[in-house]
Amino acid sequence: MIRLAVVVIAVWLVAAVAGVIAPLDPSRISLPDILASPSAAHLLGTDDLGRPVFDRLLAGAGVSLLVAVLTVGLSATVGVALGLLAGYVGGWPDRVIGRVIEVFLAFPGMLLAIAMAAVLGPGLDNVIIALAVMGWVGYARLVRVQVLSLKQSDHVLAARALGRGDVAIVRCHLLPLVMAPVLVEASFGIAAAVVAEAGLSFLGLGIQPPAASWGGMIHDGVRYLLVAPHLVLAPGAALFAVVVAVNLLGDHLRDRLDVTSRSTR
Amino acid sequence: MVRLAITGLLLVLAACNGRDPQAIVFAVASAPTVLDPRLASDAASERVNALLFDRLVVLDDRGEPVAQMGRWQQLGPRHYRVELVPERRAFADGRQPDAHDVVATYQSVLDPALASPHRGGLAHIESIVAVDPSTVDFSLSRDDPLFPLRLTIGILPAAQARQTDAVETPRGSGAFAFQRRSGNGRLELRRRSDGQRLVIEQVADPTMRTLKLLRGEADLVQNDLPPEMVAYLADRPAVELTTRPGTTFAYLGFNMADPILARRQVRAAVAHAIDRDAIIRHLFGGRAEKAESVLRPGHWAGVGDMQPFGFDPETSRRLLAEAGFGPANPLNLVYKTSTDPLRLRIAHVFQQQLADVGIRLEIASYDWGTFFGDIKAGRFQLYSLAWVGVNSPDILRYAFHSASRPPAGANRGRYHSVVVDRLVEEAEKLQAAQAAVLLREAQRQVHDDLVYVPLWYEANVAVSGDVSGFAPGFDGNYLALQRVMKRDGH
């Protein structure tokens, strides 16, 4: 199963790159080709403006990958930094960050992202910001808990007794140890970001037409479900495959990095 | 025993779905907002009110006035007499409408407290007097040979007409009687001639409307379907599709107060860049006709020989170059539209067609309220809208006279033409035949000035399931519901 997941992710990456470098024209309108069924001329058919669904699928792959990577990167950077600060320093910074985390967790994540996107306005950059604002909390909570436990461990106490500074302890003795769970969290975060971007674009708050995104393609295709189901099936299948594959990879990664589960196996 | 139980359960469930199999269900995109002809201004309300309330005068396919409740005669340039016809229908309470009901209705429309949107068109009525129970005299403050065209407001019983708020339970003398209305956009009426029940049900999503029609949960659908859905339904043997040329006039409007668009050269470049034939053929499936003016050529004041601004990208590029725009200095324009999917599709086609001649079009789509508010306030460069159900030549004053800028009228593009103002004003003082000459001239001037890029008249499309006898009205009205019958004989 994991091999299949790796293949799907590889195809996603290749599609994303192809969407950028291949001579495609996903936004070119061709009125005579409106709602054409899949054929040799149009591999996945055309949409309601005669644009090739295949080209738009590749362009959408690039968008989803970009949003996923940047969102997770931004969320993880902010979350890990705040988690380390809260867990290691403790005291009032921990209390403040802890309360902020609780406030964010009190809101349904997607609802918060919708509100943020509505306030910031639609667009690729604003989608990334909205999702990152929602996404850092998980990393911060995870890292804080890990650091609270690790900072009392023998190797940290030994490093402190040997006179190493706080920055060095965090960088050399804590960060490498918290990165494993962060990596697992990030893999799930990628799947969540892909779904969230598609959701926001479906609601009209994400990538704006004529740019292609999988959520936007599904949104446009829903109106033609009776007459041209390929408009929904193609991006829907792509979205489903990528999310399942990334989640499977995340599961696999967790199993590999989890020392406890490996020793009991 | 188990079979009996299942059968019983199914029967109970069937009875619980609340559907009356004898009722005709008409699925509409938007329910009427107001059931009061004095206050109705949206198309859905106008069409339903026409079923509930008879009017003194109705307009025929050519836009000419025809007596419904009353026959008129002009006693003087400013004096009209309306005689109620003896065969007029009674109100829902059984009482026959009389002159006092007519007087009360028109007086209430003129009452500022009611804030009727129709008040502006009737503001020149000086007095309304009931001469006898079946005769009403209208005195005007100015000559108005076209006054009968304005007598199209549904007549309410005097007691209801004296209310200064919207009527909740209409009791008109129309072909249908009001039964009940529920909050989910469902309206139940009863046909007075044979007691046939009619349910007007709001189903906003076109796919759901189509599915309801195919599943027999709705009997009728009219317009507001994507062209592809119409083509899909045309292939279904279970439903019948009827198409009729329509009067809904779609146009692309310019802001003449914009320093760039104030130049006719630029407007002409836009007009020549748009391939209307391709859009009609591919986007509307041929169910629209090219338009040149707001009034159809078949209208009594319509123009049949207007020279169109044809699709000519070369001319468009040349005009742009003459106006100082080119690859080094591209023309950037913002086009505002609603979030309606079909309007957005059309916007994207415009965007590409204009890009092909070197015009960069930015599409800004907003919810209806924001969009329409911006258009009325003049916050736009380009926009697209449609005039729905236009029959009266009053539209020329309303849309193009320089005194008709919002909120006084709908001259949204801030157009100012001394010639058009004079032609419209003079036409208002003449009898129909002479007025038509001036009105045609005004339309030619408007066309030549390119206030709008005239686009097309959208056809009316009706799809009927388990009923017969329904055909869409020329202006999208629902009057054919008076004759529609269930196929099983009901």
XYZ file of N, CA and C in Angstrom, chain A residues 83-220:
414
model
N 6.436 26.707 20.455
C 6.391 25.531 21.328
C 7.665 25.394 22.137
N 8.800 25.621 21.482
C 10.089 25.560 22.184
C 10.169 26.633 23.267
N 9.734 27.830 22.887
C 9.766 28.942 23.841
C 8.904 28.634 25.060
N 7.684 28.214 24.796
C 6.756 27.948 25.899
C 7.258 26.805 26.771
N 7.678 25.733 26.136
C 8.074 24.549 26.898
C 9.382 24.742 27.641
N 10.334 25.390 27.037
C 11.658 25.501 27.642
C 11.735 26.621 28.677
N 11.189 27.782 28.320
C 11.286 28.934 29.234
C 10.292 28.786 30.380
N 9.060 28.336 30.060
C 8.023 28.213 31.089
C 7.574 29.578 31.573
N 7.005 29.638 32.771
C 6.602 30.917 33.360
C 5.522 31.609 32.551
N 5.588 32.944 32.523
C 4.504 33.690 31.858
C 4.463 33.484 30.333
N 5.654 33.318 29.662
C 5.534 33.046 28.222
C 4.753 31.756 27.958
N 4.963 30.760 28.784
C 4.251 29.490 28.616
C 2.753 29.689 28.847
N 2.434 30.494 29.882
C 1.015 30.708 30.187
C 0.323 31.460 29.051
N 1.013 32.490 28.545
C 0.407 33.289 27.456
C 0.225 32.426 26.201
N 1.302 31.739 25.816
C 1.221 30.908 24.591
C 0.185 29.795 24.774
N 0.175 29.223 25.978
C -0.810 28.160 26.267
C -2.235 28.650 26.109
N -2.515 29.870 26.638
C -3.880 30.421 26.533
C -4.237 30.697 25.066
N -3.247 31.249 24.333
C -3.504 31.543 22.911
C -3.812 30.248 22.152
N -3.049 29.208 22.470
C -3.296 27.905 21.817
C -4.715 27.430 22.133
N -5.108 27.569 23.397
C -6.456 27.117 23.788
C -7.536 27.905 23.057
N -7.301 29.221 22.923
C -8.289 30.052 22.219
C -8.428 29.577 20.766
N -7.282 29.338 20.128
C -7.331 28.887 18.725
C -8.002 27.519 18.602
N -7.716 26.657 19.587
C -8.293 25.313 19.521
C -9.800 25.329 19.786
N -10.264 26.391 20.420
C -11.699 26.478 20.726
C -12.526 26.684 19.460
N -11.890 27.226 18.417
C -12.605 27.452 17.151
C -12.387 26.262 16.216
N -13.429 25.861 15.482
C -13.186 24.860 14.435
C -12.201 25.435 13.421
N -11.144 24.664 13.122
C -10.054 25.165 12.283
C -10.502 25.697 10.944
N -11.367 24.941 10.263
C -11.782 25.342 8.917
C -12.605 26.633 8.962
N -13.407 26.737 10.032
C -14.236 27.946 10.168
C -13.346 29.176 10.328
N -12.288 28.993 11.119
C -11.336 30.083 11.340
C -10.651 30.459 10.017
N -10.286 29.430 9.243
C -9.622 29.690 7.956
C -10.570 30.425 7.004
N -11.840 30.035 7.014
C -12.827 30.705 6.149
C -12.949 32.170 6.558
N -13.022 32.394 7.883
C -13.147 33.772 8.374
C -11.919 34.591 7.984
N -10.755 33.985 8.138
C -9.508 34.683 7.792
C -9.465 35.013 6.296
N -9.810 34.000 5.484
C -9.775 34.208 4.032
C -10.783 35.270 3.615
N -11.930 35.288 4.323
C -12.947 36.293 3.987
C -12.452 37.690 4.330
N -11.720 37.789 5.453
C -11.202 39.095 5.883
C -10.058 39.541 4.971
N -9.144 38.609 4.689
C -7.961 38.957 3.886
C -8.300 39.126 2.408
N -9.357 38.428 1.960
C -9.704 38.460 0.540
C -9.149 37.230 -0.151
N -9.728 36.877 -1.290
C -9.276 35.673 -1.980
C -7.894 35.862 -2.599
N -7.251 34.737 -2.930
C -5.920 34.803 -3.559
C -4.990 33.783 -2.944
N -3.974 33.397 -3.704
C -3.047 32.346 -3.277
C -2.326 32.719 -1.979
N -1.772 33.933 -1.936
C -1.009 34.331 -0.748
C -1.892 34.381 0.495
N -3.109 34.884 0.319
C -4.001 34.980 1.477
C -4.476 33.610 1.955
N -4.607 32.666 1.038
C -4.969 31.298 1.438
C -3.864 30.722 2.316
N -2.634 30.932 1.902
C -1.501 30.396 2.677
C -1.466 31.034 4.062
N -1.675 32.340 4.104
C -1.666 33.028 5.408
C -2.802 32.495 6.287
N -4.000 32.384 5.705
C -5.165 31.928 6.477
C -4.934 30.521 7.023
N -4.383 29.649 6.196
C -4.168 28.272 6.647
C -3.025 28.191 7.654
N -2.016 29.041 7.499
C -0.902 29.038 8.450
C -1.353 29.564 9.812
N -2.214 30.569 9.792
C -2.741 31.111 11.055
C -3.476 30.020 11.826
N -4.125 29.140 11.077
C -4.863 28.045 11.695
C -3.922 26.881 12.051
N -2.844 26.716 11.265
C -2.053 25.485 11.344
C -0.956 25.454 12.395
N -0.450 26.610 12.840
C 0.711 26.610 13.734
C 0.383 26.007 15.093
N -0.880 26.023 15.466
C -1.285 25.647 16.823
C -0.896 24.198 17.135
N -1.148 23.310 16.179
C -0.855 21.887 16.395
C 0.621 21.658 16.663
N 1.454 22.325 15.883
C 2.903 22.169 16.062
C 3.337 22.723 17.420
N 2.820 23.879 17.774
C 3.217 24.518 19.027
C 2.845 23.635 20.216
N 1.629 23.093 20.176
C 1.184 22.257 21.293
C 2.042 20.994 21.402
N 2.286 20.408 20.244
C 3.080 19.176 20.211
C 4.492 19.409 20.734
N 5.138 20.452 20.265
C 6.529 20.732 20.639
C 6.612 21.131 22.110
N 5.635 21.910 22.551
C 5.639 22.336 23.957
C 5.604 21.123 24.877
N 4.707 20.199 24.604
C 4.577 19.005 25.439
C 5.869 18.179 25.394
N 6.429 18.030 24.201
C 7.670 17.264 24.054
C 8.798 17.908 24.856
N 8.896 19.229 24.759
C 9.995 19.945 25.438
C 9.819 19.874 26.947
N 8.574 19.999 27.416
C 8.319 19.912 28.862
C 8.831 18.584 29.414
N 8.668 17.546 28.626
C 9.117 16.231 29.072
C 10.633 16.078 28.910
N 11.142 16.554 27.767
C 12.562 16.343 27.455
C 13.510 17.201 28.296
N 13.032 18.372 28.722
C 13.984 19.270 29.393
C 14.398 18.745 30.772
N 13.651 17.765 31.284
C 14.045 17.141 32.555
C 14.836 15.850 32.332
N 15.084 15.540 31.083
C 15.779 14.276 30.818
C 17.278 14.407 31.135
N 17.923 13.257 31.306
C 19.306 13.235 31.803
C 20.279 13.984 30.890
N 20.111 13.804 29.586
C 21.115 14.417 28.703
C 21.010 15.940 28.697
N 19.817 16.447 28.905
C 19.660 17.907 28.978
C 20.232 18.424 30.300
N 19.923 17.707 31.376
C 20.458 18.114 32.683
C 21.991 18.062 32.667
N 22.517 17.030 31.998
C 23.982 16.898 31.905
C 24.582 18.048 31.112
N 23.930 18.390 30.019
C 24.429 19.491 29.187
C 24.417 20.792 29.969
N 23.350 20.984 30.754
C 23.263 22.209 31.546
C 24.367 22.218 32.610
N 24.598 21.040 33.244
C 25.634 20.940 34.284
C 27.015 21.212 33.709
N 27.167 20.886 32.431
C 28.460 21.131 31.778
C 28.595 22.573 31.306
N 27.560 23.372 31.560
C 27.640 24.804 31.261
C 27.217 25.222 29.875
N 26.491 24.402 29.164
C 26.027 24.792 27.820
C 24.899 25.810 27.942
N 24.865 26.717 27.045
C 23.850 27.782 27.069
C 22.490 27.254 26.631
N 21.449 28.079 26.896
C 20.070 27.670 26.570
C 19.894 27.448 25.073
N 20.457 28.353 24.286
C 20.289 28.254 22.828
C 20.910 26.960 22.328
N 22.072 26.655 22.837
C 22.763 25.435 22.405
C 21.990 24.204 22.829
N 21.430 24.250 24.044
C 20.658 23.085 24.517
C 19.439 22.865 23.624
N 18.755 23.984 23.347
C 17.551 23.868 22.501
C 17.943 23.360 21.124
N 18.985 23.941 20.550
C 19.362 23.616 19.166
C 19.925 22.190 19.054
N 20.797 21.809 20.039
C 21.504 20.541 19.885
C 20.859 19.376 20.630
N 20.121 19.669 21.707
C 19.639 18.550 22.526
C 18.121 18.394 22.515
N 17.408 19.442 22.155
C 15.938 19.332 22.159
C 15.373 19.266 20.742
N 15.798 20.202 19.906
C 15.228 20.298 18.556
C 15.337 18.985 17.763
N 16.494 18.342 17.762
C 16.575 17.082 16.997
C 15.590 16.042 17.504
N 15.293 16.071 18.798
C 14.400 15.049 19.348
C 12.921 15.352 19.060
N 12.590 16.649 18.972
C 11.174 16.970 18.699
C 10.885 16.936 17.193
N 11.929 16.881 16.380
C 11.685 16.945 14.934
C 10.974 15.704 14.385
N 11.182 14.571 15.039
C 10.528 13.354 14.531
C 8.998 13.480 14.598
N 8.424 13.784 15.760
C 6.955 13.962 15.780
C 6.488 15.139 14.925
N 7.337 16.174 14.831
C 6.955 17.320 13.987
C 6.859 16.885 12.529
N 7.787 16.020 12.128
C 7.780 15.530 10.745
C 6.490 14.749 10.452
N 6.100 13.935 11.427
C 4.851 13.166 11.262
C 3.661 14.126 11.195
N 3.658 15.089 12.112
C 2.574 16.085 12.130
C 2.546 16.843 10.798
N 3.726 17.157 10.270
C 3.792 17.910 9.015
C 3.219 17.104 7.848
N 3.457 15.800 7.876
C 2.929 14.986 6.773
C 1.403 15.001 6.785
N 0.828 14.932 7.977
C -0.633 15.042 8.052
C -1.086 16.463 7.720
N -0.222 17.408 8.095
C -0.545 18.819 7.798
C -0.630 19.077 6.307
N 0.205 18.379 5.542
C 0.172 18.554 4.083
C -1.181 18.103 3.531
N -1.638 16.941 4.001
C -2.947 16.453 3.546
C -4.040 17.433 3.953
N -3.947 17.928 5.194
C -4.971 18.866 5.669
C -4.944 20.160 4.853
N -3.747 20.625 4.507
C -3.631 21.872 3.734
C -4.201 21.705 2.330
N -3.963 20.543 1.739
C -4.502 20.285 0.391
C -6.031 20.327 0.428
N -6.592 19.663 1.444
C -8.057 19.643 1.572
C -8.580 21.054 1.868
N -7.889 21.766 2.761
C -8.356 23.104 3.144
C -8.292 24.073 1.957
N -7.212 23.989 1.186
C -7.114 24.871 0.005
C -8.245 24.573 -0.973
N -8.494 23.274 -1.172
C -9.581 22.892 -2.080
C -10.917 23.396 -1.538
N -11.087 23.295 -0.213
C -12.336 23.757 0.408
C -12.529 25.253 0.226
N -11.454 26.014 0.486
C -11.562 27.469 0.344
C -11.815 27.858 -1.113
N -11.130 27.183 -2.036
C -11.352 27.490 -3.455
C -12.758 27.088 -3.880
N -13.258 25.993 -3.320
C -14.631 25.558 -3.620
C -15.617 26.629 -3.173
N -15.311 27.267 -2.038
C -16.215 28.304 -1.511
C -15.978 29.663 -2.166
N -15.016 29.729 -3.077
C -14.741 31.000 -3.754
C -13.806 31.896 -2.977
N -13.196 31.367 -1.905
C -12.318 32.190 -1.072
C -10.845 31.889 -1.329
N -10.593 30.954 -2.221
C -9.214 30.558 -2.455
C -8.674 31.119 -3.749
N -8.112 30.236 -4.565
C -7.512 30.643 -5.831
C -8.626 31.165 -6.736
N -8.370 32.294 -7.345
C -9.422 32.920 -8.143
C -9.329 32.548 -9.623
N -10.480 32.345 -10.265
C -10.473 32.076 -11.699
C -9.886 33.281 -12.454
N -9.273 33.070 -13.590
C -9.240 31.817 -14.338
C -8.155 30.835 -13.890
N -7.348 31.176 -12.840
C -6.332 30.224 -12.376
C -7.019 28.934 -11.938
N -6.334 27.816 -12.152
C -6.945 26.523 -11.856
C -6.593 26.067 -10.448
N -7.554 25.506 -9.765
C -7.305 24.809 -8.501
C -8.316 23.676 -8.434
N -7.961 22.621 -7.736
C -8.839 21.445 -7.720
C -10.188 21.779 -7.088
N -10.153 22.547 -5.992
C -11.423 22.919 -5.346
C -12.282 23.762 -6.266
N -11.648 24.702 -6.946
C -12.391 25.553 -7.885
C -12.956 24.743 -9.043
N -12.193 23.758 -9.503
C -12.676 22.916 -10.607
C -13.897 22.107 -10.171
N -13.839 21.605 -8.930
C -14.997 20.839 -8.429
C -16.202 21.770 -8.303
N -15.949 22.978 -7.781
C -17.038 23.955 -7.642
C -17.698 24.237 -8.992
N -16.872 24.485 -10.011
C -17.418 24.788 -11.340
C -18.134 23.575 -11.935
